[in-house]
Coordinates of C-alpha atoms and ligand atoms in Angstrom, one line a residue:
M715 CA 158.6 72.9 76.4
A716 CA 156.6 70.0 77.8
E717 CA 154.8 70.7 81.1
A718 CA 156.8 69.7 84.1
K719 CA 155.7 66.4 85.8
K720 CA 154.9 66.6 89.4
L721 CA 156.7 64.6 92.1
F722 CA 155.3 64.1 95.6
I723 CA 157.7 62.6 98.1
K724 CA 156.7 61.5 101.6
T725 CA 159.6 60.9 104.0
Y726 CA 159.6 58.6 107.1
G727 CA 162.4 57.7 109.5
C728 CA 165.7 59.4 110.2
Q729 CA 167.4 62.6 109.0
M730 CA 169.3 60.6 106.4
N731 CA 166.0 59.8 104.7
V732 CA 165.3 63.6 104.6
Y733 CA 168.6 64.1 102.9
D734 CA 168.0 61.2 100.5
S735 CA 164.6 62.5 99.6
E736 CA 166.1 65.8 98.5
R737 CA 168.7 64.0 96.4
M738 CA 165.9 61.8 94.8
A739 CA 164.0 65.0 93.9
E740 CA 167.1 66.4 92.2
A741 CA 167.8 63.1 90.4
L742 CA 164.2 63.1 89.0
G743 CA 164.5 66.9 88.4
A744 CA 166.8 66.0 85.6
S745 CA 164.0 63.9 84.1
G746 CA 161.6 66.9 84.1
Y747 CA 160.0 66.6 87.5
V748 CA 159.3 69.4 90.0
T749 CA 158.2 68.6 93.5
T750 CA 154.7 69.3 94.8
D751 CA 153.3 69.4 98.3
S752 CA 150.2 67.4 97.5
A753 CA 149.8 63.8 96.4
D754 CA 146.5 64.7 94.7
D755 CA 148.1 66.4 91.6
A756 CA 151.2 64.2 91.4
D757 CA 152.4 62.3 88.4
M758 CA 154.7 60.3 90.6
I759 CA 154.5 59.5 94.4
L760 CA 157.6 58.3 96.2
L761 CA 157.4 57.0 99.8
N762 CA 160.9 57.1 101.3
T763 CA 160.4 54.6 104.1
C764 CA 161.8 53.4 107.4
H765 CA 162.1 49.8 108.6
I766 CA 163.5 50.4 112.1
R767 CA 160.4 49.3 114.0
E768 CA 157.4 47.2 112.9
K769 CA 155.0 50.1 113.2
A770 CA 157.2 52.3 110.9
A771 CA 157.2 49.6 108.3
E772 CA 153.5 48.9 108.5
K773 CA 152.6 52.5 108.0
V774 CA 153.9 52.2 104.4
Y775 CA 151.4 49.5 103.5
S776 CA 148.5 51.5 104.9
E777 CA 149.7 54.6 103.2
L778 CA 149.9 52.8 99.9
G779 CA 146.4 51.5 100.3
R780 CA 145.2 55.1 100.4
F781 CA 146.7 55.8 97.0
K782 CA 144.3 53.4 95.3
T783 CA 141.7 56.0 94.5
L784 CA 144.3 58.4 93.2
K785 CA 145.6 55.8 90.9
A786 CA 142.1 54.9 89.7
A787 CA 141.5 58.6 88.9
N788 CA 144.8 59.0 87.1
P789 CA 146.2 55.8 85.4
E790 CA 149.3 57.8 84.5
L791 CA 150.2 58.2 88.2
K792 CA 153.3 56.1 89.1
I793 CA 154.0 55.0 92.7
G794 CA 157.4 54.1 94.1
V795 CA 158.7 52.9 97.4
A796 CA 162.2 53.9 98.4
G797 CA 164.3 53.7 101.5
C798 CA 164.8 51.0 104.1
V799 CA 161.5 49.1 103.7
A800 CA 162.2 49.0 100.0
Q801 CA 165.7 47.5 100.7
A802 CA 164.4 45.0 103.3
E803 CA 161.2 43.8 101.5
G804 CA 161.9 44.6 97.8
E805 CA 159.9 42.0 95.7
E806 CA 157.6 41.4 98.7
I807 CA 156.2 44.9 98.3
M808 CA 155.5 44.3 94.6
R809 CA 153.6 41.1 95.6
R810 CA 151.7 42.7 98.5
Q811 CA 150.8 45.9 96.7
P812 CA 150.1 45.6 92.9
L813 CA 149.7 49.4 92.5
V814 CA 153.4 49.9 93.2
D815 CA 155.4 50.5 90.0
L816 CA 158.9 51.0 91.4
V817 CA 161.0 49.9 94.4
V818 CA 164.4 51.4 94.9
G819 CA 166.8 51.0 97.8
P820 CA 168.9 53.6 99.7
Q821 CA 172.1 52.8 97.7
T822 CA 170.6 52.8 94.1
Y823 CA 168.4 55.9 93.9
H824 CA 170.9 57.5 91.5
R825 CA 169.4 55.1 89.0
L826 CA 165.9 56.6 89.4
P827 CA 165.9 58.4 86.0
A828 CA 166.4 55.1 84.1
M829 CA 163.9 53.4 86.3
E830 CA 161.4 56.1 85.7
Q831 CA 161.7 55.6 82.0
A832 CA 161.1 51.9 82.3
V833 CA 158.1 52.6 84.5
R834 CA 156.7 55.1 82.0
A835 CA 157.1 52.3 79.3
G836 CA 154.8 50.2 81.4
Q837 CA 157.2 48.0 83.3
R838 CA 157.6 47.5 87.0
A839 CA 161.1 48.1 88.3
V840 CA 163.0 46.9 91.4
D841 CA 166.5 47.8 92.3
T842 CA 167.8 47.0 95.8
E843 CA 171.4 46.2 94.9
F844 CA 174.4 47.3 96.9
P845 CA 176.2 48.6 93.8
E846 CA 180.0 49.0 93.3
E847 CA 179.7 52.6 92.3
D848 CA 179.1 55.4 94.7
K849 CA 175.6 56.9 94.2
F850 CA 176.8 60.4 95.2
E851 CA 179.1 60.4 92.2
H852 CA 176.1 59.7 89.9
L853 CA 173.7 62.2 91.3
P854 CA 173.3 65.7 89.8
K855 CA 176.2 67.8 90.7
G856 CA 174.5 71.2 90.5
P857 CA 173.8 73.3 93.5
R858 CA 171.3 71.8 96.0
A859 CA 167.9 73.3 96.3
I860 CA 167.9 75.3 99.5
R861 CA 164.8 76.1 101.5
A862 CA 166.2 76.9 105.0
P863 CA 169.2 78.3 106.6
T864 CA 170.0 74.8 108.0
A865 CA 170.9 71.8 106.0
F866 CA 171.8 68.1 106.4
L867 CA 174.9 66.7 104.8
T868 CA 175.5 63.0 104.6
V869 CA 179.2 62.2 105.3
Q870 CA 179.0 58.5 106.2
E871 CA 176.5 55.8 105.6
G872 CA 175.8 52.3 106.7
C873 CA 176.9 50.5 109.9
D874 CA 179.2 47.6 110.8
K875 CA 178.1 47.4 114.5
F876 CA 175.3 44.9 114.2
C877 CA 173.5 45.6 117.4
A878 CA 171.3 42.5 117.9
F879 CA 168.0 44.4 117.5
C880 CA 168.8 46.7 114.5
V881 CA 168.0 46.5 110.8
V882 CA 170.3 49.3 109.7
P883 CA 173.4 47.2 108.8
Y884 CA 171.1 45.2 106.5
T885 CA 169.1 48.0 105.0
R886 CA 171.9 50.6 104.6
G887 CA 174.8 48.2 104.1
A888 CA 178.4 48.4 105.3
E889 CA 180.0 51.6 106.6
V890 CA 181.2 53.9 103.9
S891 CA 182.7 57.4 104.4
R892 CA 182.5 60.0 101.6
P893 CA 185.8 61.6 100.6
V894 CA 186.7 64.9 102.3
A895 CA 186.9 67.0 99.2
R896 CA 183.3 66.0 98.2
I897 CA 182.0 67.0 101.6
L898 CA 183.9 70.3 101.6
G899 CA 182.6 71.1 98.1
E900 CA 179.0 70.4 99.1
A901 CA 179.4 72.4 102.3
R902 CA 180.8 75.4 100.4
D903 CA 178.0 75.2 98.0
L904 CA 175.4 75.2 100.8
V905 CA 177.0 78.2 102.5
L906 CA 177.1 80.2 99.2
R907 CA 173.4 79.6 99.0
G908 CA 172.7 80.9 102.5
V909 CA 173.0 77.9 104.8
R910 CA 174.4 78.9 108.2
E911 CA 174.1 75.6 110.0
I912 CA 175.1 72.1 108.7
T913 CA 174.3 68.8 110.5
L914 CA 176.7 66.1 109.4
L915 CA 174.8 62.8 109.0
G916 CA 175.8 59.2 109.3
Q917 CA 174.2 56.1 110.8
N918 CA 177.5 55.9 112.7
V919 CA 178.8 59.4 112.0
N920 CA 181.6 59.5 114.5
A921 CA 183.1 56.4 112.8
Y922 CA 183.7 58.7 109.8
H923 CA 187.0 57.9 108.1
G924 CA 187.1 59.6 104.8
A925 CA 189.9 59.9 102.3
G926 CA 191.6 63.3 102.5
E927 CA 194.5 64.6 100.4
D928 CA 196.9 63.2 103.0
G929 CA 195.3 60.0 104.1
D930 CA 192.2 59.2 106.3
W931 CA 190.5 62.0 108.1
G932 CA 188.4 61.4 111.2
L933 CA 185.2 63.4 112.1
A934 CA 187.0 65.9 114.4
R935 CA 189.4 66.9 111.6
L936 CA 186.5 67.2 109.1
I937 CA 184.6 69.4 111.6
R938 CA 187.7 71.6 112.2
E939 CA 188.1 72.1 108.4
L940 CA 184.4 72.9 107.9
A941 CA 184.6 75.4 110.7
K942 CA 187.1 77.5 108.6
L943 CA 184.3 78.2 106.1
D944 CA 183.3 81.8 106.4
G945 CA 179.5 82.2 106.7
L946 CA 179.0 78.7 108.2
E947 CA 178.2 79.5 111.8
R948 CA 177.1 76.2 113.3
I949 CA 178.1 72.5 113.0
R950 CA 176.3 69.5 114.4
F951 CA 176.5 65.8 113.8
T952 CA 174.4 62.8 114.3
T953 CA 174.2 59.8 115.2
S954 CA 177.1 58.7 117.2
H955 CA 178.1 55.4 118.8
P956 CA 179.8 55.7 122.3
N957 CA 182.7 53.4 121.1
D958 CA 183.7 55.8 118.3
M959 CA 183.9 58.9 120.5
E960 CA 187.6 59.6 120.0
E961 CA 189.8 61.9 122.0
D962 CA 190.0 64.6 119.3
L963 CA 186.2 64.7 118.9
I964 CA 185.7 65.1 122.6
A965 CA 188.3 67.9 122.6
A966 CA 186.6 69.6 119.6
H967 CA 183.5 70.1 121.8
G968 CA 185.7 72.2 124.1
D969 CA 187.7 74.2 121.6
E970 CA 185.8 74.5 118.4
P971 CA 183.3 77.3 118.9
K972 CA 181.2 76.4 115.8
L973 CA 180.5 72.9 117.1
M974 CA 177.2 73.3 118.9
P975 CA 176.9 72.1 122.6
Y976 CA 174.4 69.3 121.8
L977 CA 175.2 65.6 121.5
H978 CA 172.9 62.7 120.6
L979 CA 174.6 59.7 122.1
P980 CA 172.4 56.6 122.3
V981 CA 173.1 54.1 125.1
Q982 CA 170.0 51.9 124.7
S983 CA 170.1 50.4 128.2
G984 CA 171.7 50.9 131.6
S985 CA 172.2 47.2 132.3
D986 CA 175.5 45.6 131.3
R987 CA 173.8 42.2 130.9
I988 CA 171.3 43.7 128.4
L989 CA 174.0 45.8 126.7
K990 CA 176.0 42.5 126.2
A991 CA 172.9 40.7 124.8
M992 CA 172.4 43.7 122.5
N993 CA 176.0 43.4 121.2
R994 CA 176.6 47.1 122.1
K995 CA 180.2 46.5 123.2
H996 CA 180.2 49.1 125.9
T997 CA 179.0 49.1 129.5
A998 CA 176.9 51.5 131.5
E999 CA 180.0 52.5 133.4
S1000 CA 182.1 53.2 130.3
Y1001 CA 179.2 55.3 128.9
I1002 CA 179.0 57.4 132.1
R1003 CA 182.8 57.9 132.1
L1004 CA 182.6 59.1 128.5
I1005 CA 179.9 61.6 129.4
E1006 CA 182.1 62.9 132.2
R1007 CA 185.0 63.4 129.7
L1008 CA 182.6 65.2 127.3
R1009 CA 181.3 67.4 130.1
A1010 CA 184.8 68.2 131.2
A1011 CA 185.5 69.5 127.7
R1012 CA 182.2 71.3 127.4
P1013 CA 180.4 71.7 130.8
D1014 CA 177.1 73.0 129.3
L1015 CA 176.8 70.1 126.7
L1016 CA 173.2 69.1 126.3
L1017 CA 172.8 65.4 126.0
S1018 CA 170.3 63.4 124.1
G1019 CA 169.9 59.6 123.8
D1020 CA 168.0 56.6 122.6
F1021 CA 166.6 53.9 124.8
I1022 CA 165.0 50.5 124.1
V1023 CA 162.8 48.9 126.8
G1024 CA 161.5 45.3 126.8
F1025 CA 164.5 43.9 125.0
P1026 CA 164.4 40.1 125.2
G1027 CA 165.6 39.0 128.7
E1028 CA 165.2 42.4 130.3
S1029 CA 164.3 41.9 134.0
D1030 CA 162.9 44.4 136.4
Q1031 CA 166.4 44.8 137.8
D1032 CA 167.8 45.5 134.3
F1033 CA 165.2 48.1 133.7
E1034 CA 165.9 49.8 137.1
E1035 CA 169.5 50.0 136.0
T1036 CA 168.4 52.0 132.9
M1037 CA 166.4 54.3 135.1
A1038 CA 169.5 54.7 137.3
L1039 CA 171.7 55.6 134.3
V1040 CA 169.2 58.2 133.2
R1041 CA 169.2 59.8 136.6
A1042 CA 173.0 59.7 136.6
V1043 CA 173.4 61.3 133.2
G1044 CA 170.5 63.8 133.2
Y1045 CA 169.3 64.2 129.6
G1046 CA 168.2 67.4 128.0
Q1047 CA 165.9 65.3 125.8
A1048 CA 165.8 61.7 124.6
Y1049 CA 163.9 59.1 122.5
S1050 CA 162.7 55.9 123.9
F1051 CA 161.1 52.9 122.2
K1052 CA 159.5 49.6 123.0
Y1053 CA 161.6 46.9 121.6
S1054 CA 160.2 45.7 118.2
P1055 CA 161.5 42.4 116.8
R1056 CA 162.8 42.8 113.3
P1057 CA 163.0 40.0 110.8
G1058 CA 166.5 38.8 110.1
T1059 CA 168.1 40.3 113.2
P1060 CA 169.6 38.0 115.9
A1061 CA 167.3 39.3 118.7
A1062 CA 164.2 38.4 116.7
E1063 CA 164.8 34.7 117.6
R1064 CA 164.7 35.4 121.3
A1065 CA 161.7 35.2 123.6
G1066 CA 160.4 38.7 124.3
V1067 CA 159.1 40.5 127.4
P1068 CA 155.3 40.6 127.8
D1069 CA 153.8 43.6 126.1
E1070 CA 152.1 45.0 129.3
V1071 CA 155.5 44.9 131.1
A1072 CA 157.3 46.6 128.3
S1073 CA 154.5 49.3 128.0
E1074 CA 154.6 50.0 131.7
R1075 CA 158.4 50.4 131.6
L1076 CA 158.2 52.7 128.6
Q1077 CA 155.7 54.9 130.5
R1078 CA 158.0 55.1 133.5
L1079 CA 161.1 55.8 131.5
Q1080 CA 159.3 58.5 129.4
A1081 CA 157.9 60.2 132.5
L1082 CA 161.5 60.5 133.8
L1083 CA 162.9 61.7 130.5
T1084 CA 160.1 64.3 130.2
E1085 CA 160.8 65.5 133.7
Q1086 CA 164.5 65.9 132.8
Q1087 CA 163.6 67.6 129.6
Y1088 CA 161.4 70.2 131.3
A1089 CA 163.9 70.7 134.1
T1090 CA 166.6 71.4 131.5
Q1091 CA 164.4 73.8 129.6
D1092 CA 163.3 75.6 132.8
A1093 CA 166.9 76.0 133.7
M1094 CA 167.3 78.1 130.6
I1095 CA 164.8 80.7 131.8
G1096 CA 166.6 84.0 132.4
R1097 CA 169.6 83.0 130.4
E1098 CA 170.9 84.4 127.1
V1099 CA 171.2 82.1 124.2
S1100 CA 171.8 82.5 120.4
V1101 CA 169.0 81.7 118.1
L1102 CA 169.3 80.9 114.4
F1103 CA 165.9 81.9 113.0
E1104 CA 164.4 79.4 110.6
K1105 CA 160.8 80.3 109.9
P1106 CA 157.8 82.3 110.9
G1107 CA 156.0 80.9 113.9
R1108 CA 152.3 79.8 114.2
E1109 CA 151.2 83.0 115.7
A1110 CA 151.2 86.4 113.9
G1111 CA 154.6 88.2 114.1
Q1112 CA 156.3 85.2 115.6
M1113 CA 159.7 83.9 114.5
V1114 CA 161.0 80.5 115.5
G1115 CA 164.5 79.1 115.5
K1116 CA 166.9 76.9 117.4
S1117 CA 169.3 77.7 120.2
E1118 CA 172.8 76.3 120.4
Y1119 CA 171.3 73.5 122.5
L1120 CA 168.8 72.7 119.8
H1121 CA 165.9 74.0 121.9
A1122 CA 163.1 75.4 119.7
V1123 CA 162.8 79.1 120.6
H1124 CA 160.1 81.6 119.6
V1125 CA 160.2 85.3 119.7
T1126 CA 157.3 87.7 119.1
N1127 CA 157.8 90.6 116.7
P1128 CA 161.6 90.5 116.5
K1129 CA 163.4 92.6 113.9
V1130 CA 165.2 89.6 112.4
Q1131 CA 165.3 87.9 109.1
I1132 CA 165.2 84.2 108.4
G1133 CA 168.8 82.9 108.5
Q1134 CA 169.9 85.5 111.1
I1135 CA 171.5 84.6 114.4
A1136 CA 170.6 86.8 117.3
R1137 CA 171.1 86.9 121.1
V1138 CA 167.8 86.4 123.0
R1139 CA 166.9 86.1 126.6
V1140 CA 164.7 83.1 127.5
M1141 CA 161.5 84.3 129.3
G1142 CA 159.6 81.1 129.8
R1143 CA 158.6 77.6 128.5
T1144 CA 155.4 76.8 126.6
S1145 CA 155.2 72.9 126.5
N1146 CA 158.0 72.0 124.1
S1147 CA 159.5 75.3 123.1
L1148 CA 161.0 78.3 124.8
A1149 CA 159.7 81.9 124.7
A1150 CA 162.3 84.6 124.4
E1151 CA 162.9 88.3 123.8
L1152 CA 165.7 89.8 121.7
V1153 CA 168.5 91.2 123.8
Ligands
SAH2552 N1 172.6 54.7 114.1 C1 171.9 55.2 115.3 C2 170.4 55.1 115.2 C3 169.8 53.8 114.8 S1 168.1 53.7 114.8 C4 172.6 54.6 116.5 O1 173.3 53.6 116.4 O2 172.3 55.0 117.6 C5 167.5 54.9 116.0 C6 167.1 54.2 117.3 O3 166.1 53.3 117.1 C7 168.2 53.3 117.9 O4 169.1 54.1 118.6 C8 167.3 52.5 118.8 O5 167.1 53.1 120.1 C9 166.0 52.4 118.1 N2 165.8 51.0 117.5 C10 166.6 50.4 116.6 N3 166.1 49.2 116.4 C11 165.0 49.0 117.2 C12 164.1 47.9 117.4 N4 164.2 46.8 116.8 N5 163.1 48.1 118.3 C13 163.0 49.3 119.0 N6 163.8 50.3 118.8 C14 164.8 50.2 117.9
SF4_2553 FE1 171.9 50.0 114.5 FE2 173.7 49.6 116.4 FE3 174.4 50.4 113.9 FE4 173.2 52.1 115.5 S1 175.2 51.1 115.9 S2 172.7 51.7 113.3 S3 171.7 50.8 116.6 S4 173.5 48.4 114.4
F3S2554 FE1 164.8 54.0 109.4 FE2 166.5 53.3 107.6 FE3 166.8 55.6 109.0 S1 165.5 52.0 109.0 S2 165.9 55.1 110.9 S3 165.2 55.2 107.6 S4 168.4 54.2 108.3

């Protein structure tokens, strides 16, 4: 048997890229590749990239520059760019960086084995189509390689919302939901291999409408069906849009015990004027009402969100409205970003807010969000939570895992195995994680 070729994949961006990287590794596994943790001994390097903000996209080019010496040392080394930068910039990457052999978009990576052959034959290959066929149907069907008791499972891809700032509808394409049977099959397989927690993924996951045996299923019904799987203990989903939060999904937070009490629900801004300019199609008020309904169903729901500051036209007053919304909601944790103009999006044409102003706003918003995060964590002290243990911690004897609320929790010298769920009492907070003792 020929010696296995080594594949190094570096993943940027969202969880869907993490999922895709695993699928790419499996696709190339069929061509004789095994993954390696080091770029130095790789026969193929793939960067699975993110285009969401300018900084994310630029990272790719600086990373590629660093591979020059590796390629000089090993002329057989092939370098590929996958993901959303690949989709957005395709041929441009080939022009800017001659050492790239292969560019593949998020919807065509099932074609990697054929592209790899072309590249080994000395060609450069680009494929950023939005093909007719479903890539999932052309990826290896065998069991997924499992390394942890938690796994991602893509159920929906793409976005039809076209928020004025966002590249996702262009890089991932139109909304597509995978059929129910395929998702249940993949989930069963994960559970058989020891997975206890599945996070359902989609750019707009709560818009899920997949074909079931009796017509279209929404996300709530899919979650309820998954919850019947013995051995699967926890279900999460991300990322949701406020406008697709349907009644049944809100109810599931109250009556489906396997659905974890954590929800990432981006709002972006607290100003209706800015929300309108962003094409978000919801208001600050409608978002707050929605949170109230969710909390009525599940009072201990921990909320997470995304915010953009310095969107074109954002005044001091608009920003204060964002701060007011954050105070009104009370987030357990959240992500916030300075607006970054993205080529091809409607907002890129509009005059921006001065950078110093945007930076100052971001600082204030992040200070408030961090304060809320710490307060939420501190409120856990003395309480009992369930932890799914995922790996050994940094210190000797430590094990770390996640609570229902997605808090990182570490316990010293517990008698637990990886993959086990145990009750613990939270004793304190150390910066970003909670210290606990087994009950
Ligand atoms: N599908 C998800 C996430 C999209 S990207 C959703 O709709 O919420 C993740 C986050 O990146 C967004 O929620 C937004 O806050 C941020 N983001 C997207 N485009 C951006 C841009 N041009 N500049 C700054 N932040 C951006
Ligand atoms: Fe982007 Fe808006 Fe779609 Fe989210 S809903 S992926 S922010 S266009
Ligand atoms: Fe980035 Fe593409 Fe995800 S742009 S956030 S990797 S969908």
